[in-house]
Amino acid sequence: MSRIGNNPISVPEGVTIDIQPTHIHVKGKLGELTQEYSEVEIKMEENTITVSRSSNVKSVKAKHGLYRALIFNRKNWNAIGTPIECLIQNG
């Protein structure tokens, strides 16, 4: 999962991200979603979110990729629409 976790997430216009120490809040035209997280660090610079892990322990590596994927899905839901619409538009 660490290869997935290393990919940055671009944030499109119309989606706002609020990063707190224990959760991330994604707000867009379709509503608001919140995701709790632990053992990873989430940073936002300009319009790009990066997720980094605190250690190389197996469980932390798994959470690194998991939380990156969950944040990416929440961002897409708010920016584009339902997950099926995301798949159709993104190939």
XYZ file of C-alpha atoms in Angstrom:
91
model
C 0.000 0.000 0.000
C 2.929 2.411 0.411
C 3.130 3.059 -3.353
C -0.454 4.277 -3.262
C 0.242 6.388 -0.181
C 3.146 8.182 -1.851
C 0.971 9.594 -4.665
C -0.053 13.220 -4.081
C -3.722 14.213 -4.275
C -4.636 17.271 -6.315
C -7.540 19.338 -5.021
C -9.787 20.859 -7.710
C -11.555 24.204 -7.497
C -14.766 24.107 -5.502
C -13.471 21.589 -2.952
C -12.164 22.834 0.388
C -10.031 20.727 2.699
C -9.711 21.306 6.450
C -6.949 19.214 8.031
C -7.120 18.713 11.802
C -4.751 16.599 13.988
C -7.133 13.600 14.069
C -9.440 14.073 11.077
C -9.763 15.681 7.660
C -12.899 17.471 6.512
C -13.728 17.656 2.783
C -16.399 20.105 1.640
C -17.677 20.546 -1.902
C -20.739 21.171 -4.021
C -22.296 17.814 -3.069
C -21.845 18.092 0.676
C -19.346 17.426 3.420
C -17.381 14.306 4.378
C -15.053 13.681 7.305
C -12.351 11.027 7.656
C -10.570 10.246 10.913
C -6.920 9.165 10.688
C -4.032 8.112 12.906
C -0.316 7.290 12.647
C 0.107 9.313 9.431
C 0.782 12.969 8.730
C -1.353 14.850 6.209
C -0.121 18.115 4.714
C -1.616 20.471 2.159
C 0.565 22.769 0.086
C -1.197 24.953 -2.486
C -3.693 22.530 -4.113
C -1.878 19.276 -3.313
C -2.354 16.936 -0.355
C 0.442 14.579 0.689
C 0.191 11.727 3.184
C 3.348 10.552 4.950
C 3.888 7.844 7.541
C 5.625 8.111 10.887
C 7.447 4.753 10.720
C 7.970 1.684 8.549
C 5.966 -0.673 10.754
C 3.681 -2.879 8.647
C 0.432 -1.560 10.160
C 1.514 2.058 9.615
C 2.445 1.293 5.988
C -1.018 -0.148 5.435
C -2.707 2.893 6.992
C -0.564 5.165 4.812
C -2.100 3.778 1.620
C -5.547 3.319 3.138
C -5.937 6.911 4.318
C -4.568 8.296 1.059
C -7.147 6.259 -0.896
C -10.004 7.280 1.437
C -9.131 10.982 1.142
C -8.828 10.673 -2.650
C -12.278 9.056 -2.849
C -13.864 11.740 -0.673
C -12.290 14.475 -2.783
C -13.578 12.846 -5.993
C -17.073 12.385 -4.591
C -17.290 16.092 -3.787
C -15.658 17.268 -7.015
C -17.255 14.992 -9.612
C -20.179 13.132 -8.133
C -20.963 9.558 -7.217
C -18.170 6.943 -7.406
C -19.697 5.413 -10.568
C -19.603 8.806 -12.280
C -15.949 9.121 -11.180
C -15.088 5.837 -12.841
C -16.830 6.802 -16.060
C -15.134 10.213 -16.268
C -11.667 9.068 -15.132
C -11.573 5.880 -17.189
